[in-house]
Amino acid sequence: MRNLDFSSWQAVLSTLVGLAVITLIGVGIRLMFMQIVQARRERENRQINERLRTLIAAYKTLGGSFTGDLSVDPTHLRDVQRRGGTAGVEPGNAELAWPSSDRSRRIRDAVEAALSDILLLGTDEQVRLAARAASELVAGRPVHTAELVVSLRDFIRGVLDLEPVPANLDLPKQGPSRPSSSSKGKGEGGREEGKQGGRGGGMGGGGMGGGLAAGGLGMGLGAGLTDEAEEGGR
């Protein structure tokens, strides 16, 4: 401020222009810095949201059941075919001798995918628990996911700023969710309805075509009788 010159209007104008340029440069630098910070914050939020979404899906897969068999059966189809109970069964029909094999394999596949996601995006404790569960699957031993589910639940509630589950609350152990066949049944029902609708439409189209043909035949007969009557009158 000491070097400002207000002796003439030219000096005042040049001083104001200099102040405006300096102000614009400062505002531009501030806006650029704010954009950089905002872009970084948005990227971090997207990463947190994607991580949270993946871990929530893994939690639902690993802890969607409270009753029944809460362990993961590591048996593969080749192991089912090698069992003594399938000695008299054809290799392609092993499921007939082991009715629950298809269901247990679907549960195992979903659990393996969830463990893979946890190994990628989980915390240190969750990665260790997921690695131990994966090792149990590879070794062919049944796997229980209750401890990993508790770790996921506490982490997700903490990220969402929710109160932790009360320590004195007696919660039953959780296991992998069981696949349901309701969606498959609905899809088959929709396809059957579509087929029936297509048949009904074909029958309706045939009836309309027959009616039009009959109408055309009647019109032709009426025109022929009228011509014969006119010739007889002549």
PDB file of C-alpha atoms in Angstrom, residues 64-210:
ATOM      1  CA  GLY A  64     -27.751 -64.354   5.090  1.00  0.00           C
ATOM      2  CA  SER A  65     -28.860 -67.432   7.075  1.00  0.00           C
ATOM      3  CA  PHE A  66     -29.526 -67.982  10.774  1.00  0.00           C
ATOM      4  CA  THR A  67     -30.913 -71.527  10.683  1.00  0.00           C
ATOM      5  CA  GLY A  68     -30.034 -74.839   9.099  1.00  0.00           C
ATOM      6  CA  ASP A  69     -26.529 -75.856   8.095  1.00  0.00           C
ATOM      7  CA  LEU A  70     -24.397 -72.723   8.500  1.00  0.00           C
ATOM      8  CA  SER A  71     -21.228 -74.274   7.071  1.00  0.00           C
ATOM      9  CA  VAL A  72     -19.977 -74.193   3.491  1.00  0.00           C
ATOM     10  CA  ASP A  73     -19.636 -77.595   1.833  1.00  0.00           C
ATOM     11  CA  PRO A  74     -16.376 -77.581  -0.185  1.00  0.00           C
ATOM     12  CA  THR A  75     -17.344 -80.685  -2.187  1.00  0.00           C
ATOM     13  CA  HIS A  76     -16.928 -80.401  -5.957  1.00  0.00           C
ATOM     14  CA  LEU A  77     -18.882 -82.340  -8.541  1.00  0.00           C
ATOM     15  CA  ARG A  78     -15.907 -84.571  -9.314  1.00  0.00           C
ATOM     16  CA  ASP A  79     -15.707 -85.494  -5.634  1.00  0.00           C
ATOM     17  CA  VAL A  80     -19.414 -86.299  -5.593  1.00  0.00           C
ATOM     18  CA  GLN A  81     -18.981 -88.579  -8.592  1.00  0.00           C
ATOM     19  CA  ARG A  82     -16.106 -90.417  -6.890  1.00  0.00           C
ATOM     20  CA  ARG A  83     -18.104 -91.211  -3.733  1.00  0.00           C
ATOM     21  CA  GLY A  84     -19.306 -94.715  -3.107  1.00  0.00           C
ATOM     22  CA  GLY A  85     -22.952 -93.672  -3.211  1.00  0.00           C
ATOM     23  CA  THR A  86     -22.669 -92.912  -6.916  1.00  0.00           C
ATOM     24  CA  ALA A  87     -21.238 -96.274  -7.924  1.00  0.00           C
ATOM     25  CA  GLY A  88     -24.380 -97.327  -9.756  1.00  0.00           C
ATOM     26  CA  VAL A  89     -25.143 -93.941 -11.220  1.00  0.00           C
ATOM     27  CA  GLU A  90     -24.024 -92.620 -14.562  1.00  0.00           C
ATOM     28  CA  PRO A  91     -21.322 -89.918 -14.416  1.00  0.00           C
ATOM     29  CA  GLY A  92     -23.686 -87.313 -15.812  1.00  0.00           C
ATOM     30  CA  ASN A  93     -26.420 -88.052 -13.243  1.00  0.00           C
ATOM     31  CA  ALA A  94     -24.463 -87.657 -10.002  1.00  0.00           C
ATOM     32  CA  GLU A  95     -27.044 -85.196  -8.702  1.00  0.00           C
ATOM     33  CA  LEU A  96     -29.621 -87.995  -8.521  1.00  0.00           C
ATOM     34  CA  ALA A  97     -27.519 -89.806  -5.940  1.00  0.00           C
ATOM     35  CA  TRP A  98     -26.611 -86.553  -4.127  1.00  0.00           C
ATOM     36  CA  PRO A  99     -29.749 -84.354  -4.195  1.00  0.00           C
ATOM     37  CA  SER A 100     -28.217 -81.389  -2.349  1.00  0.00           C
ATOM     38  CA  SER A 101     -25.020 -81.220  -4.417  1.00  0.00           C
ATOM     39  CA  ASP A 102     -26.276 -78.569  -6.819  1.00  0.00           C
ATOM     40  CA  ARG A 103     -27.479 -76.334  -4.002  1.00  0.00           C
ATOM     41  CA  SER A 104     -24.288 -76.750  -1.980  1.00  0.00           C
ATOM     42  CA  ARG A 105     -22.176 -75.992  -5.054  1.00  0.00           C
ATOM     43  CA  ARG A 106     -24.105 -72.791  -5.707  1.00  0.00           C
ATOM     44  CA  ILE A 107     -23.576 -71.744  -2.087  1.00  0.00           C
ATOM     45  CA  ARG A 108     -19.862 -72.589  -2.341  1.00  0.00           C
ATOM     46  CA  ASP A 109     -19.472 -70.593  -5.574  1.00  0.00           C
ATOM     47  CA  ALA A 110     -21.173 -67.539  -4.031  1.00  0.00           C
ATOM     48  CA  VAL A 111     -19.001 -67.807  -0.913  1.00  0.00           C
ATOM     49  CA  GLU A 112     -15.829 -68.084  -3.002  1.00  0.00           C
ATOM     50  CA  ALA A 113     -16.771 -64.916  -4.914  1.00  0.00           C
ATOM     51  CA  ALA A 114     -17.486 -63.075  -1.645  1.00  0.00           C
ATOM     52  CA  LEU A 115     -14.146 -64.200  -0.166  1.00  0.00           C
ATOM     53  CA  SER A 116     -12.369 -62.957  -3.284  1.00  0.00           C
ATOM     54  CA  ASP A 117     -13.996 -59.520  -2.891  1.00  0.00           C
ATOM     55  CA  ILE A 118     -13.015 -59.391   0.784  1.00  0.00           C
ATOM     56  CA  LEU A 119      -9.409 -60.274  -0.053  1.00  0.00           C
ATOM     57  CA  LEU A 120      -9.420 -57.313  -2.438  1.00  0.00           C
ATOM     58  CA  LEU A 121     -11.243 -54.645  -0.405  1.00  0.00           C
ATOM     59  CA  GLY A 122     -11.407 -55.867   3.194  1.00  0.00           C
ATOM     60  CA  THR A 123      -9.528 -54.658   6.254  1.00  0.00           C
ATOM     61  CA  ASP A 124      -6.486 -56.445   7.623  1.00  0.00           C
ATOM     62  CA  GLU A 125      -8.570 -58.586   9.979  1.00  0.00           C
ATOM     63  CA  GLN A 126     -11.121 -59.387   7.279  1.00  0.00           C
ATOM     64  CA  VAL A 127      -8.388 -60.342   4.800  1.00  0.00           C
ATOM     65  CA  ARG A 128      -6.852 -62.736   7.325  1.00  0.00           C
ATOM     66  CA  LEU A 129     -10.224 -64.351   8.080  1.00  0.00           C
ATOM     67  CA  ALA A 130     -11.067 -64.603   4.361  1.00  0.00           C
ATOM     68  CA  ALA A 131      -7.660 -66.141   3.612  1.00  0.00           C
ATOM     69  CA  ARG A 132      -8.170 -68.713   6.349  1.00  0.00           C
ATOM     70  CA  ALA A 133     -11.638 -69.580   5.012  1.00  0.00           C
ATOM     71  CA  ALA A 134     -10.260 -69.908   1.480  1.00  0.00           C
ATOM     72  CA  SER A 135      -7.522 -72.227   2.749  1.00  0.00           C
ATOM     73  CA  GLU A 136     -10.147 -74.369   4.460  1.00  0.00           C
ATOM     74  CA  LEU A 137     -12.093 -74.603   1.201  1.00  0.00           C
ATOM     75  CA  VAL A 138      -8.985 -75.606  -0.719  1.00  0.00           C
ATOM     76  CA  ALA A 139      -8.203 -78.257   1.891  1.00  0.00           C
ATOM     77  CA  GLY A 140     -11.702 -79.690   1.501  1.00  0.00           C
ATOM     78  CA  ARG A 141     -12.886 -78.919   5.025  1.00  0.00           C
ATOM     79  CA  PRO A 142     -16.276 -77.321   5.878  1.00  0.00           C
ATOM     80  CA  VAL A 143     -16.028 -73.583   6.473  1.00  0.00           C
ATOM     81  CA  HIS A 144     -17.894 -71.449   9.012  1.00  0.00           C
ATOM     82  CA  THR A 145     -18.200 -67.736   8.224  1.00  0.00           C
ATOM     83  CA  ALA A 146     -19.707 -66.420  11.485  1.00  0.00           C
ATOM     84  CA  GLU A 147     -16.503 -64.713  12.669  1.00  0.00           C
ATOM     85  CA  LEU A 148     -15.955 -63.019   9.320  1.00  0.00           C
ATOM     86  CA  VAL A 149     -19.590 -61.890   9.243  1.00  0.00           C
ATOM     87  CA  VAL A 150     -19.206 -60.217  12.655  1.00  0.00           C
ATOM     88  CA  SER A 151     -16.109 -58.360  11.449  1.00  0.00           C
ATOM     89  CA  LEU A 152     -17.911 -57.186   8.323  1.00  0.00           C
ATOM     90  CA  ARG A 153     -20.953 -56.071  10.303  1.00  0.00           C
ATOM     91  CA  ASP A 154     -18.899 -54.022  12.775  1.00  0.00           C
ATOM     92  CA  PHE A 155     -16.885 -52.397   9.967  1.00  0.00           C
ATOM     93  CA  ILE A 156     -19.937 -51.493   7.880  1.00  0.00           C
ATOM     94  CA  ARG A 157     -21.776 -50.005  10.849  1.00  0.00           C
ATOM     95  CA  GLY A 158     -18.692 -47.978  11.737  1.00  0.00           C
ATOM     96  CA  VAL A 159     -18.335 -46.569   8.205  1.00  0.00           C
ATOM     97  CA  LEU A 160     -22.033 -45.642   8.160  1.00  0.00           C
ATOM     98  CA  ASP A 161     -21.695 -43.898  11.565  1.00  0.00           C
ATOM     99  CA  LEU A 162     -24.157 -46.317  13.158  1.00  0.00           C
ATOM    100  CA  GLU A 163     -24.064 -47.351  16.774  1.00  0.00           C
ATOM    101  CA  PRO A 164     -22.318 -50.677  17.363  1.00  0.00           C
ATOM    102  CA  VAL A 165     -24.390 -53.733  18.117  1.00  0.00           C
ATOM    103  CA  PRO A 166     -24.976 -53.956  21.889  1.00  0.00           C
ATOM    104  CA  ALA A 167     -22.501 -56.301  23.525  1.00  0.00           C
ATOM    105  CA  ASN A 168     -25.184 -57.871  25.726  1.00  0.00           C
ATOM    106  CA  LEU A 169     -27.344 -58.753  22.711  1.00  0.00           C
ATOM    107  CA  ASP A 170     -27.352 -62.483  22.072  1.00  0.00           C
ATOM    108  CA  LEU A 171     -27.284 -62.837  18.309  1.00  0.00           C
ATOM    109  CA  PRO A 172     -27.384 -66.285  16.680  1.00  0.00           C
ATOM    110  CA  LYS A 173     -24.532 -67.304  14.439  1.00  0.00           C
ATOM    111  CA  GLN A 174     -24.887 -66.441  10.787  1.00  0.00           C
ATOM    112  CA  GLY A 175     -24.040 -68.555   7.784  1.00  0.00           C
ATOM    113  CA  PRO A 176     -24.065 -68.272   3.997  1.00  0.00           C
ATOM    114  CA  SER A 177     -27.373 -67.385   2.392  1.00  0.00           C
ATOM    115  CA  ARG A 178     -29.228 -70.213   0.705  1.00  0.00           C
ATOM    116  CA  PRO A 179     -30.058 -69.710  -2.995  1.00  0.00           C
ATOM    117  CA  SER A 180     -33.749 -69.597  -3.799  1.00  0.00           C
ATOM    118  CA  SER A 181     -35.430 -70.953  -6.897  1.00  0.00           C
ATOM    119  CA  SER A 182     -38.315 -68.458  -6.862  1.00  0.00           C
ATOM    120  CA  SER A 183     -36.794 -66.326  -9.593  1.00  0.00           C
ATOM    121  CA  LYS A 184     -36.313 -69.384 -11.761  1.00  0.00           C
ATOM    122  CA  GLY A 185     -39.934 -70.433 -11.233  1.00  0.00           C
ATOM    123  CA  LYS A 186     -41.163 -66.974 -12.101  1.00  0.00           C
ATOM    124  CA  GLY A 187     -39.110 -66.947 -15.262  1.00  0.00           C
ATOM    125  CA  GLU A 188     -40.447 -70.307 -16.347  1.00  0.00           C
ATOM    126  CA  GLY A 189     -43.993 -69.177 -15.549  1.00  0.00           C
ATOM    127  CA  GLY A 190     -43.504 -66.047 -17.646  1.00  0.00           C
ATOM    128  CA  ARG A 191     -42.201 -68.084 -20.571  1.00  0.00           C
ATOM    129  CA  GLU A 192     -45.190 -70.455 -20.326  1.00  0.00           C
ATOM    130  CA  GLU A 193     -47.587 -67.525 -20.240  1.00  0.00           C
ATOM    131  CA  GLY A 194     -45.838 -66.038 -23.267  1.00  0.00           C
ATOM    132  CA  LYS A 195     -46.172 -69.305 -25.147  1.00  0.00           C
ATOM    133  CA  GLN A 196     -49.879 -69.577 -24.283  1.00  0.00           C
ATOM    134  CA  GLY A 197     -50.419 -65.974 -25.298  1.00  0.00           C
ATOM    135  CA  GLY A 198     -48.700 -66.621 -28.627  1.00  0.00           C
ATOM    136  CA  ARG A 199     -50.898 -69.659 -29.247  1.00  0.00           C
ATOM    137  CA  GLY A 200     -54.031 -67.697 -28.379  1.00  0.00           C
ATOM    138  CA  GLY A 201     -52.970 -64.912 -30.706  1.00  0.00           C
ATOM    139  CA  GLY A 202     -52.405 -67.399 -33.521  1.00  0.00           C
ATOM    140  CA  MET A 203     -55.833 -68.932 -32.992  1.00  0.00           C
ATOM    141  CA  GLY A 204     -57.452 -65.485 -32.894  1.00  0.00           C
ATOM    142  CA  GLY A 205     -55.681 -64.522 -36.108  1.00  0.00           C
ATOM    143  CA  GLY A 206     -56.889 -67.716 -37.779  1.00  0.00           C
ATOM    144  CA  GLY A 207     -60.479 -66.983 -36.708  1.00  0.00           C
ATOM    145  CA  MET A 208     -60.306 -63.468 -38.085  1.00  0.00           C
ATOM    146  CA  GLY A 209     -58.882 -64.750 -41.364  1.00  0.00           C
ATOM    147  CA  GLY A 210     -61.684 -67.326 -41.639  1.00  0.00           C
TER     148      GLY A 210
END
